[in-house]
Tab-separated table of C-alpha atoms in Angstrom:
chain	number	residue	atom	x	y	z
A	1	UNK	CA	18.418	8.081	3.486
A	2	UNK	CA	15.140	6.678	2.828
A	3	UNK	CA	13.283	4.998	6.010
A	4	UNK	CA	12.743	1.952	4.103
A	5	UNK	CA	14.938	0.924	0.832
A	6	UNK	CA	13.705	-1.857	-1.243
A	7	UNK	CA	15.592	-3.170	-4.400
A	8	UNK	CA	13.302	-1.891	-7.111
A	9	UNK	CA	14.515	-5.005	-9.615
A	10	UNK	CA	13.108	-6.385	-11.909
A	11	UNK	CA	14.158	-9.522	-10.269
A	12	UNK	CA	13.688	-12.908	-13.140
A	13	UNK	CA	13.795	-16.341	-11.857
A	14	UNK	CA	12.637	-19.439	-13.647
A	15	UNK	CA	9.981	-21.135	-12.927
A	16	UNK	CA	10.371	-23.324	-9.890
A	17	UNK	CA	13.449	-21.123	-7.970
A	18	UNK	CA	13.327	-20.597	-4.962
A	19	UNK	CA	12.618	-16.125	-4.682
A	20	UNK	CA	14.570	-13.953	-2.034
A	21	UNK	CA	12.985	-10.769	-1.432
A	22	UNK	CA	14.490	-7.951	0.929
A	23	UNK	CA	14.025	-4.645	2.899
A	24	UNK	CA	16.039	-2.635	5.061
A	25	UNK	CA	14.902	0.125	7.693
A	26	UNK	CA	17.061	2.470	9.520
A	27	UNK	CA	13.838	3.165	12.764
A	28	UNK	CA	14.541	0.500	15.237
A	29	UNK	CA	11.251	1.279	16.784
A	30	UNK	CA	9.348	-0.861	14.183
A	31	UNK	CA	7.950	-3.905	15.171
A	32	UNK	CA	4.953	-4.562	12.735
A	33	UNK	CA	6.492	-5.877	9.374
A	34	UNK	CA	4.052	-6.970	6.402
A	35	UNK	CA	4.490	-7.682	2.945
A	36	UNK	CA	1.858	-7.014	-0.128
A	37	UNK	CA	1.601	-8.405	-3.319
A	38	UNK	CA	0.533	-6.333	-6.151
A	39	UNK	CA	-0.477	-7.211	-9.698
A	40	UNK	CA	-0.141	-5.067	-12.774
A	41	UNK	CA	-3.040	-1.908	-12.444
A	42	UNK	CA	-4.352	-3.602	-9.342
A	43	UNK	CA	-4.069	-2.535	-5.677
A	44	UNK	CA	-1.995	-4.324	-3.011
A	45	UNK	CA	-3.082	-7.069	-1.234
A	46	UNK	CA	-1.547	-8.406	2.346
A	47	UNK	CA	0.595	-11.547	1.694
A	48	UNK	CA	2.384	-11.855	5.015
A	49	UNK	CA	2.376	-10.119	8.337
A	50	UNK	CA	4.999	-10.725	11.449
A	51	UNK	CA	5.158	-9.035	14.386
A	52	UNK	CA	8.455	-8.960	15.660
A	53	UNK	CA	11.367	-10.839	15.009
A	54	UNK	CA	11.574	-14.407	13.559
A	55	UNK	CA	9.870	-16.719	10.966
A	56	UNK	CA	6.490	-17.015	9.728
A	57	UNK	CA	5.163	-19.533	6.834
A	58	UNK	CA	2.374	-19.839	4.921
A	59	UNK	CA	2.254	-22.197	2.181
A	60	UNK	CA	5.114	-21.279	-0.856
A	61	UNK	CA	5.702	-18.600	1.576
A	62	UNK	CA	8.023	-17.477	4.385
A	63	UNK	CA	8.543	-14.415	6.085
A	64	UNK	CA	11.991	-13.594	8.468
A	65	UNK	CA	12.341	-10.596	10.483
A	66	UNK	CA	15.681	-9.765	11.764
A	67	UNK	CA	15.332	-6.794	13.877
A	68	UNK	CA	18.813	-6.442	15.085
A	69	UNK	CA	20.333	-6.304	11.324
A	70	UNK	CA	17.264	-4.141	10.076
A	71	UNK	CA	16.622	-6.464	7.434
A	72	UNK	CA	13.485	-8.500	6.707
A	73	UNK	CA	12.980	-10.856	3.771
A	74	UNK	CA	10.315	-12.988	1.598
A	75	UNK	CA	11.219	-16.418	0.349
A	76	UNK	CA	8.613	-17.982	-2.368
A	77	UNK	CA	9.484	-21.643	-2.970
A	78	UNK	CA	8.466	-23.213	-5.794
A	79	UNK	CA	7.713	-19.958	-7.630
A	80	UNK	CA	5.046	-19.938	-10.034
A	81	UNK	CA	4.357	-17.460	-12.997
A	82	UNK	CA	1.220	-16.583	-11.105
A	83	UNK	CA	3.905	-15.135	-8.649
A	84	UNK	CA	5.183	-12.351	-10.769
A	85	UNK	CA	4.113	-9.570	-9.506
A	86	UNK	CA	5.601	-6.542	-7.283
A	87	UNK	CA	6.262	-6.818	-3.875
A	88	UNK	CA	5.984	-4.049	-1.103
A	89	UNK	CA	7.360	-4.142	2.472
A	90	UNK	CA	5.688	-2.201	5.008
A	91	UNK	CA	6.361	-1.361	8.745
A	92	UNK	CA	4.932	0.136	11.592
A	93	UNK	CA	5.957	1.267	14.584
A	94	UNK	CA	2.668	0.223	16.792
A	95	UNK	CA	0.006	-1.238	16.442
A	96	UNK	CA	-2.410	1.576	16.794
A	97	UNK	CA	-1.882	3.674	13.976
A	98	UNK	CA	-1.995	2.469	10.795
A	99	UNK	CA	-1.887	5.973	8.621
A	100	UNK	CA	1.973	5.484	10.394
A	101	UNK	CA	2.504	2.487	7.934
A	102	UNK	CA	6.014	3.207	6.176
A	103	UNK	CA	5.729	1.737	2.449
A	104	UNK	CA	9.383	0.277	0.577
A	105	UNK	CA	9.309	1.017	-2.773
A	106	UNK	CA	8.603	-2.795	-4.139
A	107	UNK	CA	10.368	-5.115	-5.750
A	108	UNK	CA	8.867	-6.357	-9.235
A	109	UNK	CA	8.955	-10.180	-9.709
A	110	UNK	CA	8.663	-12.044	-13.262
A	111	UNK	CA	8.478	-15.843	-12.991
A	112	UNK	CA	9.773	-17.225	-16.495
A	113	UNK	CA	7.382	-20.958	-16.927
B	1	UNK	CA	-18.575	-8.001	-2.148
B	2	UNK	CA	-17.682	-5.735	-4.301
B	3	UNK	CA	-14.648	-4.340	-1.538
B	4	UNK	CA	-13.455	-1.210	-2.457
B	5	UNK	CA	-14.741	0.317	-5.747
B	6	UNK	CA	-13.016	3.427	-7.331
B	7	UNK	CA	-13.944	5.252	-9.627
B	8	UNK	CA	-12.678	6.055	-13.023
B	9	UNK	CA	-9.513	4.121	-13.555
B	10	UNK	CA	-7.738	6.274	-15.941
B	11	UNK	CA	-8.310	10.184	-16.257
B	12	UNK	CA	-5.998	13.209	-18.022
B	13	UNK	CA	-6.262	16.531	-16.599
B	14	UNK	CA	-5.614	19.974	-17.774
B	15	UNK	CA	-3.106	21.931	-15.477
B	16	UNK	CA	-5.366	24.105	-13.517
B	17	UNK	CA	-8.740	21.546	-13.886
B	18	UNK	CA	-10.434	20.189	-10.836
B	19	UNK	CA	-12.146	16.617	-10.137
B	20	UNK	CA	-13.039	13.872	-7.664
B	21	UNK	CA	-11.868	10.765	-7.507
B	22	UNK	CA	-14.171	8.628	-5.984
B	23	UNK	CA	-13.843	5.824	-3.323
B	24	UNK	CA	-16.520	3.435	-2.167
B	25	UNK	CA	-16.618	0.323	0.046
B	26	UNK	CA	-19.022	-1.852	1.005
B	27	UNK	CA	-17.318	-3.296	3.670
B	28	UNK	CA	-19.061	-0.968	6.804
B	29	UNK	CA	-15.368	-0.650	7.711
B	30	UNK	CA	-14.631	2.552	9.710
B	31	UNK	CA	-11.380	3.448	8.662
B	32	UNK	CA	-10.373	5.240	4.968
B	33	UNK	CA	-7.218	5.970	3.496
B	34	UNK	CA	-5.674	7.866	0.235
B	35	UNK	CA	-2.204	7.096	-0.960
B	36	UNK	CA	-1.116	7.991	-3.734
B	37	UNK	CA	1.819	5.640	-5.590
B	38	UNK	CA	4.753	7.499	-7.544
B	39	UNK	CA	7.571	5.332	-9.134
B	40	UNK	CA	10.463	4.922	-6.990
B	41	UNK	CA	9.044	6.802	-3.950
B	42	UNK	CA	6.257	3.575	-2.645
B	43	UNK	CA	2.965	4.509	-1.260
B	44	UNK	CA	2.315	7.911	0.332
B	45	UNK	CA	-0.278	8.579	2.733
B	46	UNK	CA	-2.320	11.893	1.462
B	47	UNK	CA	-5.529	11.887	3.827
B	48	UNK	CA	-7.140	9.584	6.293
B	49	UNK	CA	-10.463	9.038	7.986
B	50	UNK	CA	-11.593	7.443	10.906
B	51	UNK	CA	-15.489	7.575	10.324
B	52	UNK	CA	-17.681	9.467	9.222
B	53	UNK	CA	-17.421	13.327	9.665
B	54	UNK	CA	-13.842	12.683	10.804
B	55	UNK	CA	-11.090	12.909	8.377
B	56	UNK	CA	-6.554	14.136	8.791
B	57	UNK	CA	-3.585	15.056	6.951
B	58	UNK	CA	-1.758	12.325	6.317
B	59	UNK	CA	2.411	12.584	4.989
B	60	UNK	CA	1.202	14.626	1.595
B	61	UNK	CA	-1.670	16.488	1.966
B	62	UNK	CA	-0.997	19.695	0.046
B	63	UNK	CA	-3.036	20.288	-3.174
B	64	UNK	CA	-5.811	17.626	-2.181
B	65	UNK	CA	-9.152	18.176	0.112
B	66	UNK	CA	-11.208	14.995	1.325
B	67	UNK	CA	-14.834	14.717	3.095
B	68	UNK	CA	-16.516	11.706	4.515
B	69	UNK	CA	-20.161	12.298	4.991
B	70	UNK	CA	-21.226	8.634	4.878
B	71	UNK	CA	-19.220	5.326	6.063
B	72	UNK	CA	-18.705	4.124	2.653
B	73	UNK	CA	-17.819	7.464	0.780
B	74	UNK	CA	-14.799	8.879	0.562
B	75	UNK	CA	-14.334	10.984	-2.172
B	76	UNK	CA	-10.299	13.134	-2.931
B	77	UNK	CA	-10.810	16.351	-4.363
B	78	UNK	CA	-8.150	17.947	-6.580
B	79	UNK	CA	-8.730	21.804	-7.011
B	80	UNK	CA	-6.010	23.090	-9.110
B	81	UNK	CA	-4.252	20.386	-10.589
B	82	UNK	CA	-0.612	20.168	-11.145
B	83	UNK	CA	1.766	17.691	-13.357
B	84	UNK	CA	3.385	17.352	-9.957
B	85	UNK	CA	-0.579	15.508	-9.485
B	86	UNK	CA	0.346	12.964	-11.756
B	87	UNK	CA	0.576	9.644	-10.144
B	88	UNK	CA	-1.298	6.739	-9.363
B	89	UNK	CA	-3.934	7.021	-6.423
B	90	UNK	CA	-5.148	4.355	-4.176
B	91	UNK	CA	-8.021	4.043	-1.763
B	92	UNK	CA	-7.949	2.105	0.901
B	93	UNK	CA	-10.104	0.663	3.993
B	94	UNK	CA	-10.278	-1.188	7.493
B	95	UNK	CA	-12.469	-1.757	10.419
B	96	UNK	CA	-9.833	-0.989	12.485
B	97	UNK	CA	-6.718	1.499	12.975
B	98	UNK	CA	-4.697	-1.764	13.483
B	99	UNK	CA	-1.491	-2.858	11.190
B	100	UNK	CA	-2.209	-6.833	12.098
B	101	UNK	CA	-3.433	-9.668	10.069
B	102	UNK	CA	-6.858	-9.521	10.354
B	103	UNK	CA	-7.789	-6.528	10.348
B	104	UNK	CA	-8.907	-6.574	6.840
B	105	UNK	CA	-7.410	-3.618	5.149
B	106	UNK	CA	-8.572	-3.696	1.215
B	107	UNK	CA	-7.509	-1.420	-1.068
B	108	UNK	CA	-9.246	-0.383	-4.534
B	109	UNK	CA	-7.897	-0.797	-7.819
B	110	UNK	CA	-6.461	2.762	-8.153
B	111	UNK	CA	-7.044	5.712	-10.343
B	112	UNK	CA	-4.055	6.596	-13.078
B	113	UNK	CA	-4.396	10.346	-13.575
B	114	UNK	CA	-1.979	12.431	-15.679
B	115	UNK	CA	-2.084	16.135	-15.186
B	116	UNK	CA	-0.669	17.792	-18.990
């Protein structure tokens, strides 16, 4: 079993639905959850970070931890073509220790305008 | 800024050829990574440095060699390569060992290499 499964998709949405991205993780002992967005033959780049359990927005975007179902998700609102892209979950146990970052295998996104 | 710059974006190997993938940021950050990214498996840590002089294994060393002589070089050696070699490699960097917002972890464009 794989630390950190991620749907691999593709996932298609129209433009303008409202996109539910997941991970699950079997080590209870993370606590650092972050998700990266990354464009065709380009490197990821942070979109959201939480610490914990519980909600965080930005914008389009919102991030929910769930720590005692081992589950974490991204909603996009509103998606936009300029959203399709793939999406990675990461995790970490601490803070201190970021070569301990444990990647999910990203979801790929296509917004239909 | 240029950020992280690596260098060349697409290369094909020979089983048994060598090279160096370079890695380069302007960013005076501390902190260097190389993952390399494999289709259904997500990014995999190969080395790591924490400045200059300083470098460790990281989840899938074997087959690779790193140095850091400067801040803002970090160049991955491959000595023998392998079609197992054949992936997608990233460089990364931070100014600190820290997993929060903030602390400004970049990563480059990545190098596609095919080993035939």
């Amino acid at each position: 079993q794989k630390e950190v499964e991620q749907d691999p998709g593709p996932l298609s949405v129209p433009e303008g639905a409202i996109v539910s991205l997941n991970c699950t993780y079997s080590n209870s002992a993370f606590q650092y959850f972050m998700w990266y967005r990354q464009y065709s033959r380009k490197g990821p780049e942070l979109l959201m970070y939480t610490y914990s359990s519980g909600n965080k927005e930005d914008g389009r975007f919102t991030a929910q931890v769930d720590k005692s179902s081992k589950y974490i998700s991204l909603f996009i609102r509103d998606s936009q073509p300029s959203d399709s892209a793939t999406y990675l979950c990461a995790m970490s146990e601490g803070n201190t220790g970021f070569q301990k970052l444990v990647f999910g295998t990203g979801t790929r996104l296509l917004v239909s305008p | 800024n240029a950020g992280v710059t690596q260098t060349p974006k697409f290369r094909i190997l020979k089983i048994g050829q060598s090279m160096t993938l370079q890695c380069t940021q302007d960013m005076n950050h501390n902190y260097m990574y190389w993952y390399r990214q494999d289709p259904g498996m997500g990014l995999k840590l190969i080395y790591y440095s924490v400045g200059a002089g300083i470098t460790d294994k990281g989840e899938v060393p074997n087959g690779y060699n790193v140095s850091r002589s400067t801040t803002e070089d970090f160049p991955l050696r491959l000595e023998l390569a392998a079609p197992s070699q054949t992936s997608v490699y990233f460089c990364a960097s931070s100014y600190s060992r820290g997993v929060r917002e903030g602390d400004g972890y970049t990563f480059g464009s990545g190098t596609r290499l095919t080993v035939v």
